GROMACS .gro file of C-alpha atoms in nm:
model
  295
    1MET     CA    1   2.820   1.733   2.514
    2THR     CA    2   3.122   1.504   2.527
    3ASP     CA    3   3.040   1.326   2.852
    4THR     CA    4   3.198   0.981   2.820
    5ALA     CA    5   2.882   0.830   2.972
    6THR     CA    6   2.689   0.918   2.653
    7GLN     CA    7   2.955   0.863   2.387
    8ASN     CA    8   2.857   0.500   2.340
    9VAL     CA    9   2.477   0.544   2.347
   10ILE     CA   10   2.238   0.535   2.049
   11ALA     CA   11   1.875   0.641   2.097
   12PHE     CA   12   1.572   0.491   1.924
   13GLN     CA   13   1.194   0.530   1.939
   14GLY     CA   14   0.993   0.249   2.095
   15GLU     CA   15   1.017  -0.021   2.356
   16PRO     CA   16   1.318  -0.254   2.376
   17GLY     CA   17   1.277  -0.515   2.104
   18ALA     CA   18   1.136  -0.275   1.844
   19TYR     CA   19   1.262  -0.291   1.487
   20SER     CA   20   1.450   0.034   1.554
   21HIS     CA   21   1.623  -0.148   1.841
   22GLN     CA   22   1.708  -0.427   1.597
   23ALA     CA   23   1.859  -0.167   1.363
   24CYS     CA   24   2.073  -0.034   1.649
   25ARG     CA   25   2.203  -0.382   1.726
   26HIS     CA   26   2.284  -0.453   1.363
   27TYR     CA   27   2.446  -0.123   1.262
   28ARG     CA   28   2.594  -0.009   1.594
   29PRO     CA   29   2.637  -0.333   1.793
   30GLN     CA   30   2.906  -0.182   2.015
   31MET     CA   31   2.672   0.091   2.143
   32GLU     CA   32   2.418   0.087   2.426
   33ALA     CA   33   2.065   0.131   2.288
   34LEU     CA   34   1.846   0.389   2.465
   35PRO     CA   35   1.465   0.351   2.418
   36CYS     CA   36   1.264   0.673   2.386
   37ARG     CA   37   0.888   0.734   2.388
   38THR     CA   38   0.859   0.946   2.072
   39PHE     CA   39   1.067   1.053   1.772
   40GLU     CA   40   1.095   1.397   1.931
   41ASP     CA   41   1.232   1.241   2.249
   42THR     CA   42   1.481   1.040   2.043
   43ILE     CA   43   1.609   1.353   1.871
   44GLU     CA   44   1.623   1.546   2.200
   45ALA     CA   45   1.830   1.267   2.360
   46VAL     CA   46   2.105   1.343   2.109
   47ARG     CA   47   2.064   1.720   2.119
   48SER     CA   48   2.087   1.723   2.499
   49GLY     CA   49   2.387   1.490   2.507
   50ARG     CA   50   2.214   1.190   2.666
   51ALA     CA   51   2.299   0.992   2.352
   52GLU     CA   52   2.568   1.020   2.089
   53LEU     CA   53   2.353   0.902   1.795
   54ALA     CA   54   1.989   0.846   1.700
   55MET     CA   55   1.845   0.567   1.484
   56LEU     CA   56   1.537   0.692   1.298
   57PRO     CA   57   1.318   0.504   1.047
   58VAL     CA   58   1.231   0.711   0.740
   59GLU     CA   59   1.058   0.479   0.495
   60ASN     CA   60   0.933   0.126   0.440
   61SER     CA   61   0.940  -0.057   0.107
   62THR     CA   62   0.574  -0.155   0.145
   63TYR     CA   63   0.412   0.140   0.323
   64GLY     CA   64   0.621   0.437   0.213
   65ARG     CA   65   0.761   0.711   0.432
   66VAL     CA   66   0.726   0.719   0.808
   67ALA     CA   67   0.481   0.990   0.912
   68ASP     CA   68   0.626   1.312   1.058
   69ILE     CA   69   0.991   1.219   1.012
   70HIS     CA   70   1.048   1.449   0.715
   71HIS     CA   71   0.900   1.736   0.915
   72LEU     CA   72   1.124   1.661   1.212
   73LEU     CA   73   1.457   1.611   1.034
   74PRO     CA   74   1.513   1.969   0.903
   75GLU     CA   75   1.427   2.123   1.240
   76SER     CA   76   1.614   1.869   1.451
   77GLY     CA   77   1.956   2.033   1.429
   78LEU     CA   78   2.100   1.684   1.375
   79HIS     CA   79   2.290   1.549   1.073
   80ILE     CA   80   2.266   1.223   0.881
   81ILE     CA   81   2.595   1.031   0.901
   82ASP     CA   82   2.483   0.685   0.788
   83GLU     CA   83   2.193   0.479   0.655
   84GLY     CA   84   2.086   0.120   0.709
   85PHE     CA   85   1.825  -0.119   0.573
   86VAL     CA   86   1.654  -0.367   0.806
   87ARG     CA   87   1.461  -0.661   0.670
   88VAL     CA   88   1.126  -0.673   0.854
   89ARG     CA   89   1.087  -1.034   0.968
   90ILE     CA   90   0.770  -1.086   1.170
   91SER     CA   91   0.719  -1.354   1.434
   92LEU     CA   92   0.412  -1.469   1.623
   93LEU     CA   93   0.512  -1.455   1.991
   94ALA     CA   94   0.323  -1.604   2.286
   95VAL     CA   95   0.376  -1.702   2.648
   96PRO     CA   96   0.586  -2.019   2.683
   97GLY     CA   97   0.398  -2.345   2.638
   98THR     CA   98   0.131  -2.197   2.411
   99LYS     CA   99   0.025  -2.391   2.103
  100LEU     CA  100  -0.058  -2.211   1.778
  101SER     CA  101  -0.408  -2.360   1.787
  102GLU     CA  102  -0.472  -2.183   2.122
  103VAL     CA  103  -0.412  -1.833   1.985
  104SER     CA  104  -0.727  -1.644   1.893
  105ASP     CA  105  -0.594  -1.284   1.892
  106ALA     CA  106  -0.268  -1.122   1.783
  107MET     CA  107  -0.168  -0.774   1.895
  108SER     CA  108   0.064  -0.535   1.710
  109HIS     CA  109   0.100  -0.197   1.544
  110PRO     CA  110  -0.161  -0.148   1.265
  111VAL     CA  111   0.111  -0.143   0.999
  112LEU     CA  112   0.242  -0.484   1.106
  113LEU     CA  113  -0.109  -0.629   1.127
  114GLY     CA  114  -0.156  -0.529   0.765
  115GLN     CA  115   0.160  -0.716   0.666
  116CYS     CA  116   0.040  -1.052   0.801
  117ARG     CA  117  -0.317  -1.071   0.672
  118GLY     CA  118  -0.262  -1.401   0.492
  119PHE     CA  119  -0.121  -1.579   0.797
  120LEU     CA  120  -0.388  -1.444   1.031
  121ARG     CA  121  -0.665  -1.545   0.792
  122ARG     CA  122  -0.531  -1.899   0.746
  123HIS     CA  123  -0.518  -1.955   1.121
  124ALA     CA  124  -0.843  -1.770   1.205
  125ILE     CA  125  -0.658  -1.524   1.430
  126ARG     CA  126  -0.807  -1.179   1.490
  127GLY     CA  127  -0.582  -0.875   1.477
  128MET     CA  128  -0.574  -0.638   1.776
  129VAL     CA  129  -0.425  -0.289   1.754
  130GLY     CA  130  -0.142  -0.222   1.998
  131ALA     CA  131   0.066   0.090   2.060
  132ASP     CA  132   0.369  -0.057   1.881
  133THR     CA  133   0.529  -0.392   1.804
  134ALA     CA  134   0.759  -0.432   2.104
  135GLY     CA  135   0.499  -0.274   2.333
  136SER     CA  136   0.253  -0.540   2.219
  137ALA     CA  137   0.504  -0.813   2.306
  138LEU     CA  138   0.544  -0.659   2.652
  139GLU     CA  139   0.165  -0.651   2.693
  140VAL     CA  140   0.136  -1.019   2.598
  141ALA     CA  141   0.409  -1.110   2.847
  142ASN     CA  142   0.240  -0.912   3.124
  143ARG     CA  143  -0.107  -1.056   3.061
  144GLY     CA  144   0.013  -1.416   3.033
  145GLU     CA  145  -0.292  -1.533   2.835
  146ARG     CA  146  -0.244  -1.825   2.597
  147SER     CA  147  -0.516  -1.691   2.366
  148LEU     CA  148  -0.324  -1.370   2.303
  149ALA     CA  149  -0.004  -1.340   2.098
  150ALA     CA  150   0.203  -1.054   1.957
  151LEU     CA  151   0.333  -0.983   1.609
  152ALA     CA  152   0.682  -0.843   1.650
  153ALA     CA  153   1.052  -0.891   1.581
  154PRO     CA  154   1.219  -1.206   1.718
  155LEU     CA  155   1.427  -0.972   1.935
  156ALA     CA  156   1.112  -0.873   2.126
  157GLY     CA  157   1.045  -1.237   2.210
  158GLU     CA  158   1.402  -1.275   2.333
  159ILE     CA  159   1.372  -0.971   2.559
  160TYR     CA  160   1.028  -1.044   2.707
  161GLY     CA  161   1.062  -1.422   2.742
  162LEU     CA  162   0.805  -1.512   2.479
  163GLU     CA  163   0.801  -1.824   2.263
  164GLU     CA  164   0.816  -1.799   1.884
  165LEU     CA  165   0.518  -1.995   1.748
  166ALA     CA  166   0.580  -1.896   1.384
  167SER     CA  167   0.843  -1.689   1.205
  168GLY     CA  168   0.870  -1.511   0.870
  169ILE     CA  169   0.493  -1.479   0.849
  170GLU     CA  170   0.488  -1.147   0.661
  171ASP     CA  171   0.295  -1.146   0.331
  172ARG     CA  172   0.582  -0.978   0.140
  173GLN     CA  173   0.920  -1.140   0.179
  174ASN     CA  174   1.113  -0.830   0.066
  175ASN     CA  175   0.964  -0.594   0.324
  176THR     CA  176   1.244  -0.358   0.433
  177THR     CA  177   1.269  -0.042   0.642
  178ARG     CA  178   1.532   0.225   0.580
  179PHE     CA  179   1.688   0.391   0.883
  180LEU     CA  180   1.904   0.702   0.916
  181VAL     CA  181   2.177   0.740   1.178
  182MET     CA  182   2.180   1.097   1.311
  183ALA     CA  183   2.449   1.288   1.504
  184ARG     CA  184   2.500   1.636   1.648
  185GLU     CA  185   2.791   1.711   1.416
  186PRO     CA  186   2.801   1.654   1.039
  187ASP     CA  187   3.054   1.426   0.870
  188PHE     CA  188   3.120   1.528   0.512
  189GLY     CA  189   3.425   1.306   0.477
  190ARG     CA  190   3.440   1.049   0.200
  191ARG     CA  191   3.416   0.701   0.347
  192THR     CA  192   3.324   0.348   0.246
  193ASN     CA  193   3.031   0.133   0.352
  194ALA     CA  194   3.058  -0.204   0.527
  195GLU     CA  195   3.149  -0.381   0.202
  196GLY     CA  196   3.397  -0.121   0.080
  197GLY     CA  197   3.159   0.057  -0.157
  198THR     CA  198   3.251   0.419  -0.230
  199THR     CA  199   2.916   0.560  -0.347
  200MET     CA  200   2.808   0.855  -0.134
  201ILE     CA  201   2.454   0.982  -0.078
  202THR     CA  202   2.371   1.349  -0.019
  203SER     CA  203   2.036   1.432   0.144
  204PHE     CA  204   1.887   1.782   0.154
  205VAL     CA  205   1.564   1.979   0.181
  206PHE     CA  206   1.473   2.288  -0.021
  207ARG     CA  207   1.192   2.531  -0.102
  208VAL     CA  208   1.158   2.674  -0.449
  209ARG     CA  209   1.123   3.045  -0.522
  210ASN     CA  210   0.779   3.175  -0.616
  211ILE     CA  211   0.845   3.202  -0.989
  212PRO     CA  212   0.691   3.016  -1.286
  213ALA     CA  213   0.830   2.663  -1.342
  214ALA     CA  214   1.066   2.702  -1.047
  215LEU     CA  215   1.071   2.331  -0.959
  216TYR     CA  216   1.130   2.230  -1.320
  217LYS     CA  217   1.419   2.473  -1.349
  218ALA     CA  218   1.561   2.379  -1.010
  219LEU     CA  219   1.574   2.010  -1.095
  220GLY     CA  220   1.704   2.065  -1.446
  221GLY     CA  221   2.057   2.110  -1.317
  222PHE     CA  222   2.067   1.752  -1.191
  223ALA     CA  223   1.971   1.616  -1.532
  224THR     CA  224   2.211   1.833  -1.731
  225ASN     CA  225   2.499   1.753  -1.494
  226GLY     CA  226   2.434   1.379  -1.487
  227VAL     CA  227   2.344   1.356  -1.118
  228ASN     CA  228   2.124   1.062  -1.023
  229MET     CA  229   1.837   1.176  -0.801
  230ILE     CA  230   1.714   0.866  -0.620
  231LYS     CA  231   1.440   1.026  -0.409
  232LEU     CA  232   1.223   1.337  -0.428
  233GLU     CA  233   0.930   1.392  -0.194
  234SER     CA  234   0.717   1.698  -0.121
  235TYR     CA  235   0.520   1.791   0.188
  236MET     CA  236   0.337   2.093   0.320
  237VAL     CA  237   0.499   2.326   0.570
  238ASP     CA  238   0.303   2.445   0.875
  239GLY     CA  239  -0.021   2.310   0.726
  240VAL     CA  240  -0.027   2.569   0.448
  241PHE     CA  241  -0.109   2.446   0.098
  242THR     CA  242   0.103   2.715  -0.069
  243ALA     CA  243   0.418   2.641   0.134
  244THR     CA  244   0.584   2.326   0.006
  245GLN     CA  245   0.919   2.180   0.105
  246PHE     CA  246   1.100   1.907  -0.086
  247TYR     CA  247   1.321   1.630   0.047
  248ALA     CA  248   1.576   1.476  -0.192
  249ASP     CA  249   1.848   1.211  -0.199
  250ILE     CA  250   2.111   1.214  -0.473
  251GLU     CA  251   2.411   0.997  -0.552
  252GLY     CA  252   2.739   1.176  -0.509
  253HIS     CA  253   2.933   1.407  -0.277
  254PRO     CA  254   2.884   1.788  -0.273
  255GLU     CA  255   3.253   1.827  -0.366
  256ASP     CA  256   3.210   1.621  -0.684
  257ALA     CA  257   3.225   1.868  -0.971
  258HIS     CA  258   2.897   1.762  -1.133
  259VAL     CA  259   2.716   1.757  -0.798
  260ALA     CA  260   2.853   2.100  -0.704
  261ARG     CA  261   2.726   2.244  -1.034
  262ALA     CA  262   2.382   2.091  -0.986
  263LEU     CA  263   2.353   2.222  -0.629
  264GLU     CA  264   2.463   2.566  -0.744
  265GLU     CA  265   2.186   2.572  -1.004
  266LEU     CA  266   1.937   2.446  -0.745
  267ALA     CA  267   2.032   2.724  -0.503
  268TYR     CA  268   1.954   2.987  -0.767
  269PHE     CA  269   1.592   2.876  -0.790
  270THR     CA  270   1.532   2.811  -0.420
  271SER     CA  271   1.447   3.029  -0.122
  272SER     CA  272   1.614   2.784   0.117
  273LEU     CA  273   1.848   2.485   0.081
  274ASN     CA  274   1.968   2.274   0.373
  275ILE     CA  275   2.200   1.975   0.338
  276LEU     CA  276   2.096   1.720   0.600
  277GLY     CA  277   2.384   1.479   0.555
  278VAL     CA  278   2.647   1.314   0.338
  279TYR     CA  279   2.701   0.942   0.400
  280PRO     CA  280   2.794   0.609   0.237
  281ALA     CA  281   2.525   0.425   0.043
  282ASP     CA  282   2.415   0.107   0.218
  283PRO     CA  283   2.529  -0.206   0.027
  284LEU     CA  284   2.166  -0.308  -0.019
  285ARG     CA  285   2.118  -0.020  -0.261
  286ALA     CA  286   2.345  -0.184  -0.517
  287ILE     CA  287   2.176  -0.521  -0.469
  288GLN     CA  288   1.833  -0.367  -0.526
  289SER     CA  289   1.954  -0.183  -0.836
  290GLN     CA  290   2.091  -0.504  -0.983
  291ALA     CA  291   1.764  -0.687  -0.912
  292THR     CA  292   1.562  -0.412  -1.075
  293ALA     CA  293   1.787  -0.407  -1.382
  294ALA     CA  294   1.747  -0.785  -1.421
  295GLU     CA  295   1.367  -0.766  -1.431
   0.00000   0.00000   0.00000
């Protein structure tokens, strides 16, 4: 597992030029990025030792959580060691020499198509569903048709030799995706983020015991101990309506006295509790909190 050939590799899902690839470049620029076909393949690359880390998207500020990720994380055997926020800037990419007026169709992932409706409507461009964003850019490059463009990250245009006809064309200018950096071994050490911030985030999943008001009682410990819970999501387990697992993010480190008390109370009312990771809060969290408070 410590082969030096893999110690500087970070895996991501998608083709080169995907937004996950962009996240790798931004948050781990010194590492070689390894593209993988699926999220499962990305996780397995780390588990098998082909990669040291994995970069996985978990939620988008416009479209919510990424499907399947919360099911995969608890079973992955990996641990969250960092988080990062990537601003989703969308470009219209075409073969070199193409004019915007020549483009009649734009290919991309359905989610990205939905983020550029205004631009596409203004320029009478039809949306075409592609497998993913970077894969659509590759398809446009391979087909070489001036009438067909791709909606993707500027990085995809750089990689596949496409020309940027328009940039920043997303309808919402604050569209951001949150990524988690995963590793084989946990890191519970206290550490600072890129700007020296000391706030730590603890992520965990749990299932409540089958007793009346179990969830209410389980969460009460966070309120009484002054722990800020910044995310709580539920999802079914194994397709059974009666089996529900919860994913949560809280501010603080498990060794903080008030966090330790809250987790102890939570454990009493749960049938399972699994800490997925302890890591520094991305600087963007503080910026977003300040913006929200100013509104």
